Tab-separated table of C-alpha atoms in Angstrom:
chain	number	residue	atom	x	y	z
G	1	UNK	CA	25.985	94.037	32.137
G	2	UNK	CA	26.107	92.080	28.831
G	3	UNK	CA	26.466	94.241	25.740
G	4	UNK	CA	23.244	93.273	23.978
G	5	UNK	CA	21.234	93.618	27.169
G	6	UNK	CA	22.609	97.132	27.503
G	7	UNK	CA	21.594	97.866	23.896
G	8	UNK	CA	18.129	96.523	24.596
G	9	UNK	CA	17.759	98.918	27.499
G	10	UNK	CA	19.154	101.908	25.625
G	11	UNK	CA	17.306	101.582	22.302
G	12	UNK	CA	13.499	101.862	22.217
G	13	UNK	CA	11.804	98.766	20.874
G	14	UNK	CA	14.965	96.656	20.991
G	15	UNK	CA	14.348	93.196	22.422
G	16	UNK	CA	17.220	90.797	21.956
G	17	UNK	CA	18.721	87.952	23.898
G	18	UNK	CA	22.333	87.581	24.943
G	19	UNK	CA	24.600	84.683	25.663
G	20	UNK	CA	24.838	84.440	29.467
G	21	UNK	CA	27.907	82.250	29.197
G	22	UNK	CA	30.033	84.916	27.517
G	23	UNK	CA	32.271	86.562	30.122
G	24	UNK	CA	33.051	90.252	30.113
G	25	UNK	CA	36.655	90.944	29.104
G	26	UNK	CA	38.904	91.989	31.985
G	27	UNK	CA	39.038	95.656	32.837
G	28	UNK	CA	42.646	96.756	33.231
G	29	UNK	CA	43.911	100.203	34.180
G	30	UNK	CA	45.396	102.066	31.180
G	31	UNK	CA	49.144	101.604	30.893
G	32	UNK	CA	51.470	104.593	30.931
G	33	UNK	CA	53.377	105.752	27.854
G	34	UNK	CA	56.459	107.850	27.230
G	35	UNK	CA	58.221	109.258	24.191
G	36	UNK	CA	55.165	109.738	21.954
G	37	UNK	CA	54.657	113.265	20.642
G	38	UNK	CA	51.092	113.357	19.301
G	39	UNK	CA	49.019	116.296	20.523
G	40	UNK	CA	45.251	116.481	20.817
G	41	UNK	CA	43.546	117.656	17.641
G	42	UNK	CA	43.352	116.646	13.989
G	43	UNK	CA	46.392	115.508	12.017
G	44	UNK	CA	46.784	114.853	8.282
G	45	UNK	CA	49.268	111.978	8.006
G	46	UNK	CA	50.655	109.568	5.435
G	47	UNK	CA	52.452	106.227	5.351
G	48	UNK	CA	54.399	104.442	2.620
G	49	UNK	CA	52.771	101.202	1.476
G	50	UNK	CA	54.596	99.255	-1.219
G	51	UNK	CA	56.178	102.425	-2.537
G	52	UNK	CA	52.939	104.430	-2.550
G	53	UNK	CA	52.042	107.245	-0.140
G	54	UNK	CA	48.734	106.534	1.554
G	55	UNK	CA	46.937	109.247	3.479
G	56	UNK	CA	44.728	109.303	6.552
G	57	UNK	CA	43.322	111.729	9.100
G	58	UNK	CA	44.035	111.041	12.762
G	59	UNK	CA	41.798	112.589	15.393
G	60	UNK	CA	42.842	112.821	19.047
G	61	UNK	CA	40.155	114.207	21.375
G	62	UNK	CA	40.801	117.132	23.752
G	63	UNK	CA	41.165	114.699	26.672
G	64	UNK	CA	44.118	112.943	25.022
G	65	UNK	CA	47.426	113.813	26.726
G	66	UNK	CA	49.642	110.853	25.823
G	67	UNK	CA	50.047	109.750	29.425
G	68	UNK	CA	47.958	106.574	29.222
G	69	UNK	CA	47.052	104.050	26.543
G	70	UNK	CA	43.777	104.636	24.705
G	71	UNK	CA	41.883	102.605	22.076
G	72	UNK	CA	42.172	103.287	18.340
G	73	UNK	CA	39.256	103.063	15.911
G	74	UNK	CA	39.756	102.772	12.138
G	75	UNK	CA	36.738	104.316	10.373
G	76	UNK	CA	36.528	103.505	6.631
G	77	UNK	CA	34.557	105.668	4.204
G	78	UNK	CA	32.040	104.531	1.604
G	79	UNK	CA	32.627	104.054	-2.115
G	80	UNK	CA	32.995	107.392	-3.967
G	81	UNK	CA	33.312	109.401	-0.726
G	82	UNK	CA	36.407	110.314	1.291
G	83	UNK	CA	38.147	110.330	4.642
G	84	UNK	CA	36.942	113.899	5.183
G	85	UNK	CA	33.352	112.905	4.471
G	86	UNK	CA	33.557	109.995	6.907
G	87	UNK	CA	35.083	112.208	9.584
G	88	UNK	CA	32.275	114.732	9.235
G	89	UNK	CA	29.356	112.323	8.921
G	90	UNK	CA	29.970	109.008	10.679
G	91	UNK	CA	29.590	110.328	14.228
G	92	UNK	CA	32.716	108.572	15.490
G	93	UNK	CA	34.589	111.849	16.079
G	94	UNK	CA	31.859	113.018	18.461
G	95	UNK	CA	31.856	109.692	20.310
G	96	UNK	CA	35.661	109.869	20.592
G	97	UNK	CA	35.334	113.306	22.171
G	98	UNK	CA	33.063	111.875	24.849
G	99	UNK	CA	34.910	108.601	25.431
G	100	UNK	CA	38.545	109.545	24.885
G	101	UNK	CA	39.824	107.314	22.082
G	102	UNK	CA	41.692	107.988	18.823
G	103	UNK	CA	40.052	107.712	15.397
G	104	UNK	CA	41.863	107.214	12.090
G	105	UNK	CA	39.996	108.051	8.893
G	106	UNK	CA	41.857	106.357	5.993
G	107	UNK	CA	41.634	107.557	2.395
G	108	UNK	CA	41.051	104.868	-0.209
G	109	UNK	CA	42.605	104.697	-3.669
G	110	UNK	CA	39.894	105.671	-6.185
G	111	UNK	CA	37.818	106.622	-3.109
G	112	UNK	CA	37.318	102.874	-2.708
G	113	UNK	CA	38.658	99.829	-0.864
G	114	UNK	CA	40.040	96.651	-2.378
G	115	UNK	CA	38.141	93.722	-0.905
G	116	UNK	CA	39.569	91.201	-3.375
G	117	UNK	CA	36.808	90.952	-6.000
G	118	UNK	CA	36.144	94.718	-5.800
G	119	UNK	CA	36.086	97.770	-5.451
G	120	UNK	CA	39.208	99.684	-6.517
G	121	UNK	CA	40.022	99.797	-10.232
G	122	UNK	CA	43.265	97.872	-9.656
G	123	UNK	CA	43.216	94.512	-7.881
G	124	UNK	CA	46.820	95.104	-6.718
G	125	UNK	CA	45.918	97.753	-4.132
G	126	UNK	CA	46.787	96.291	-0.714
G	127	UNK	CA	44.473	97.970	1.776
G	128	UNK	CA	45.170	95.404	4.487
G	129	UNK	CA	48.841	96.416	4.324
G	130	UNK	CA	47.701	100.042	4.471
G	131	UNK	CA	45.711	99.344	7.636
G	132	UNK	CA	48.709	97.636	9.233
G	133	UNK	CA	51.055	100.484	8.278
G	134	UNK	CA	48.593	103.066	9.535
G	135	UNK	CA	48.207	101.369	12.919
G	136	UNK	CA	51.990	101.014	13.233
G	137	UNK	CA	52.407	104.724	12.477
G	138	UNK	CA	49.788	105.761	15.017
G	139	UNK	CA	51.306	103.473	17.653
G	140	UNK	CA	54.733	105.031	17.037
G	141	UNK	CA	53.481	108.571	17.517
G	142	UNK	CA	50.793	108.143	20.199
G	143	UNK	CA	49.834	106.132	23.249
G	144	UNK	CA	47.660	103.328	21.846
G	145	UNK	CA	46.436	100.183	23.544
G	146	UNK	CA	47.336	97.702	20.803
G	147	UNK	CA	44.902	95.145	22.208
G	148	UNK	CA	42.056	97.589	21.600
G	149	UNK	CA	42.283	98.503	17.927
G	150	UNK	CA	38.922	98.312	16.134
G	151	UNK	CA	37.499	98.752	12.639
G	152	UNK	CA	34.199	100.169	11.484
G	153	UNK	CA	32.962	101.497	8.174
G	154	UNK	CA	30.015	102.375	6.010
G	155	UNK	CA	29.082	100.658	2.727
G	156	UNK	CA	32.350	99.742	0.932
G	157	UNK	CA	34.023	100.850	4.167
G	158	UNK	CA	31.940	98.265	6.005
G	159	UNK	CA	33.303	95.745	3.525
G	160	UNK	CA	36.804	96.864	4.517
G	161	UNK	CA	35.963	96.221	8.171
G	162	UNK	CA	34.916	92.709	7.143
G	163	UNK	CA	38.151	92.371	5.135
G	164	UNK	CA	40.232	93.155	8.225
G	165	UNK	CA	38.245	90.650	10.278
G	166	UNK	CA	39.015	88.044	7.612
G	167	UNK	CA	42.685	88.902	7.021
G	168	UNK	CA	43.933	90.877	10.046
G	169	UNK	CA	42.251	89.435	13.136
G	170	UNK	CA	45.628	89.765	14.845
G	171	UNK	CA	45.421	93.542	14.322
G	172	UNK	CA	41.809	94.406	15.186
G	173	UNK	CA	39.951	93.215	18.258
G	174	UNK	CA	36.424	93.531	16.818
G	175	UNK	CA	34.623	95.077	13.842
G	176	UNK	CA	31.363	96.932	13.211
G	177	UNK	CA	30.455	97.003	9.485
G	178	UNK	CA	27.344	98.861	8.280
G	179	UNK	CA	25.401	98.782	5.006
G	180	UNK	CA	27.476	95.961	3.526
G	181	UNK	CA	27.602	92.178	3.563
G	182	UNK	CA	30.131	89.459	3.015
G	183	UNK	CA	30.931	88.771	-0.648
G	184	UNK	CA	30.859	85.214	-1.987
G	185	UNK	CA	34.059	85.786	-3.971
G	186	UNK	CA	36.023	87.181	-0.991
G	187	UNK	CA	38.436	84.826	0.756
G	188	UNK	CA	37.897	84.827	4.513
G	189	UNK	CA	40.111	82.861	6.891
G	190	UNK	CA	40.418	84.729	10.207
G	191	UNK	CA	43.328	83.699	12.394
G	192	UNK	CA	41.075	83.585	15.454
G	193	UNK	CA	37.414	84.043	16.402
G	194	UNK	CA	36.579	87.766	16.148
G	195	UNK	CA	33.484	89.626	17.282
G	196	UNK	CA	31.275	91.225	14.626
G	197	UNK	CA	28.504	93.786	15.104
G	198	UNK	CA	26.705	94.266	11.770
G	199	UNK	CA	23.973	96.732	10.890
G	200	UNK	CA	21.731	96.454	7.825
G	201	UNK	CA	18.683	98.195	6.411
G	202	UNK	CA	16.061	95.803	5.107
G	203	UNK	CA	15.167	98.161	2.231
G	204	UNK	CA	18.755	98.833	1.149
G	205	UNK	CA	18.620	99.546	-2.619
G	206	UNK	CA	22.394	99.198	-3.153
G	207	UNK	CA	23.427	96.146	-1.116
G	208	UNK	CA	20.422	93.791	-1.309
G	209	UNK	CA	19.416	92.620	2.146
G	210	UNK	CA	18.603	89.129	0.887
G	211	UNK	CA	21.855	88.929	-1.073
G	212	UNK	CA	22.545	88.273	-4.729
G	213	UNK	CA	24.539	89.725	-7.628
G	214	UNK	CA	25.481	93.402	-7.757
G	215	UNK	CA	27.841	95.663	-9.646
G	216	UNK	CA	29.432	98.472	-7.600
G	217	UNK	CA	28.585	101.963	-8.967
G	218	UNK	CA	31.983	103.195	-10.152
G	219	UNK	CA	33.276	105.183	-13.123
G	220	UNK	CA	35.580	102.279	-14.053
G	221	UNK	CA	34.510	98.751	-15.023
G	222	UNK	CA	34.251	96.160	-12.251
G	223	UNK	CA	33.186	92.554	-12.358
G	224	UNK	CA	29.866	91.618	-10.843
G	225	UNK	CA	30.023	90.427	-7.234
G	226	UNK	CA	27.618	88.297	-5.223
G	227	UNK	CA	26.548	89.369	-1.753
G	228	UNK	CA	25.776	86.698	0.825
G	229	UNK	CA	22.962	88.838	2.242
G	230	UNK	CA	22.518	89.980	5.814
G	231	UNK	CA	21.447	86.599	7.179
G	232	UNK	CA	24.005	84.788	5.045
G	233	UNK	CA	26.785	86.994	6.390
G	234	UNK	CA	25.537	86.432	9.928
G	235	UNK	CA	25.577	82.665	9.351
G	236	UNK	CA	29.089	82.853	7.876
G	237	UNK	CA	30.455	84.517	10.996
G	238	UNK	CA	28.564	82.148	13.253
G	239	UNK	CA	30.426	79.319	11.500
G	240	UNK	CA	33.797	81.098	11.449
G	241	UNK	CA	33.497	81.857	15.175
G	242	UNK	CA	32.392	78.293	15.960
G	243	UNK	CA	29.136	79.447	17.517
G	244	UNK	CA	26.512	76.920	18.528
G	245	UNK	CA	24.096	75.956	15.794
G	246	UNK	CA	21.225	78.094	17.038
G	247	UNK	CA	20.787	81.805	17.618
G	248	UNK	CA	19.036	83.812	20.261
G	249	UNK	CA	15.367	84.464	19.630
G	250	UNK	CA	15.371	87.031	16.819
G	251	UNK	CA	13.845	90.340	17.796
G	252	UNK	CA	12.418	93.139	15.733
G	253	UNK	CA	15.932	94.601	15.599
G	254	UNK	CA	18.794	92.283	16.563
G	255	UNK	CA	19.847	88.657	16.491
G	256	UNK	CA	22.859	87.207	18.289
G	257	UNK	CA	24.572	83.840	17.953
G	258	UNK	CA	24.748	81.523	20.902
G	259	UNK	CA	28.008	80.457	22.556
G	260	UNK	CA	30.906	81.439	20.291
G	261	UNK	CA	34.534	80.407	20.638
G	262	UNK	CA	36.832	82.404	22.932
G	263	UNK	CA	34.012	84.665	24.064
G	264	UNK	CA	33.517	86.181	20.614
G	265	UNK	CA	30.137	87.630	19.700
G	266	UNK	CA	28.203	87.680	16.435
G	267	UNK	CA	25.394	90.237	16.172
G	268	UNK	CA	23.138	91.413	13.342
G	269	UNK	CA	20.892	94.441	13.847
G	270	UNK	CA	18.343	95.324	11.181
G	271	UNK	CA	16.263	98.442	10.579
G	272	UNK	CA	12.965	97.197	9.187
G	273	UNK	CA	12.434	100.299	7.049
G	274	UNK	CA	16.111	101.217	6.809
G	275	UNK	CA	17.930	101.871	3.566
G	276	UNK	CA	21.610	102.180	2.707
G	277	UNK	CA	22.596	103.908	5.922
G	278	UNK	CA	25.033	103.639	8.807
G	279	UNK	CA	24.275	102.510	12.349
G	280	UNK	CA	24.485	104.781	15.372
G	281	UNK	CA	28.178	105.385	16.151
G	282	UNK	CA	27.669	105.325	19.905
G	283	UNK	CA	25.882	101.984	19.810
G	284	UNK	CA	28.601	100.461	17.641
G	285	UNK	CA	31.281	101.774	19.984
G	286	UNK	CA	29.444	100.410	23.018
G	287	UNK	CA	29.864	96.970	21.446
G	288	UNK	CA	33.410	97.367	20.176
G	289	UNK	CA	34.942	98.800	23.334
G	290	UNK	CA	34.149	95.712	25.413
G	291	UNK	CA	36.402	93.492	23.297
G	292	UNK	CA	40.161	93.184	23.191
G	293	UNK	CA	42.772	91.005	21.561
G	294	UNK	CA	43.768	87.902	23.524
């Protein structure tokens, strides 16, 4: 069953169209692993990135035994929060318990992520390199399906998911940003078409739904940035993924691009009375898990 059709059936009031020409990715049995030592549970880990120790929390659900490859989800926290906060509030840990995948909760410098024009105090922080080092570390210690690494995040963390789609499409198979949009000043040149599932609240007081200038709320000075807006971000990814010029009939909740290159998908879901909030973790995972790297 197509992903958006499944969402339409699962979520009350959701009425969205899907692209019937997009094939489901192949379902392969999980490959076996040997030599990895990670045990089920929570692990506080660190990696060296350009001479700096970067920290993250890795969660392996009770079902994880290291005998077969499982997906890995990178879950990025919001500005001024933390990896611990994201672990406790995003809902991805509970979904991982039910569905048997690993979740990494990275910790940002200044409790922020460097998207290029914002949002860490220093523009030299390389969070894309951090993501790559983190995935490499997890792969070395656990049984990860490297074709099924995903990124999600809330607010500034959603911006980091977009950043990985732009700059590390060889690393992540698909992304699910929430409560954030593409930034005009951010360079974006993905190495391949990549599926995006975006969630936005129409009444968001922090990231304006219609786009425009904004200054991130930090204790250190940052330059003003310009958001493309929810529809602008959707249009950007439709172009980057070489989707057809039209979209499916917009519903009260979701809009999806028509035929996109290499079976990629571009989806925007909007809460009419929603504010600066995250999307349901299970729904995001239901989208992400059906995609894999070529």
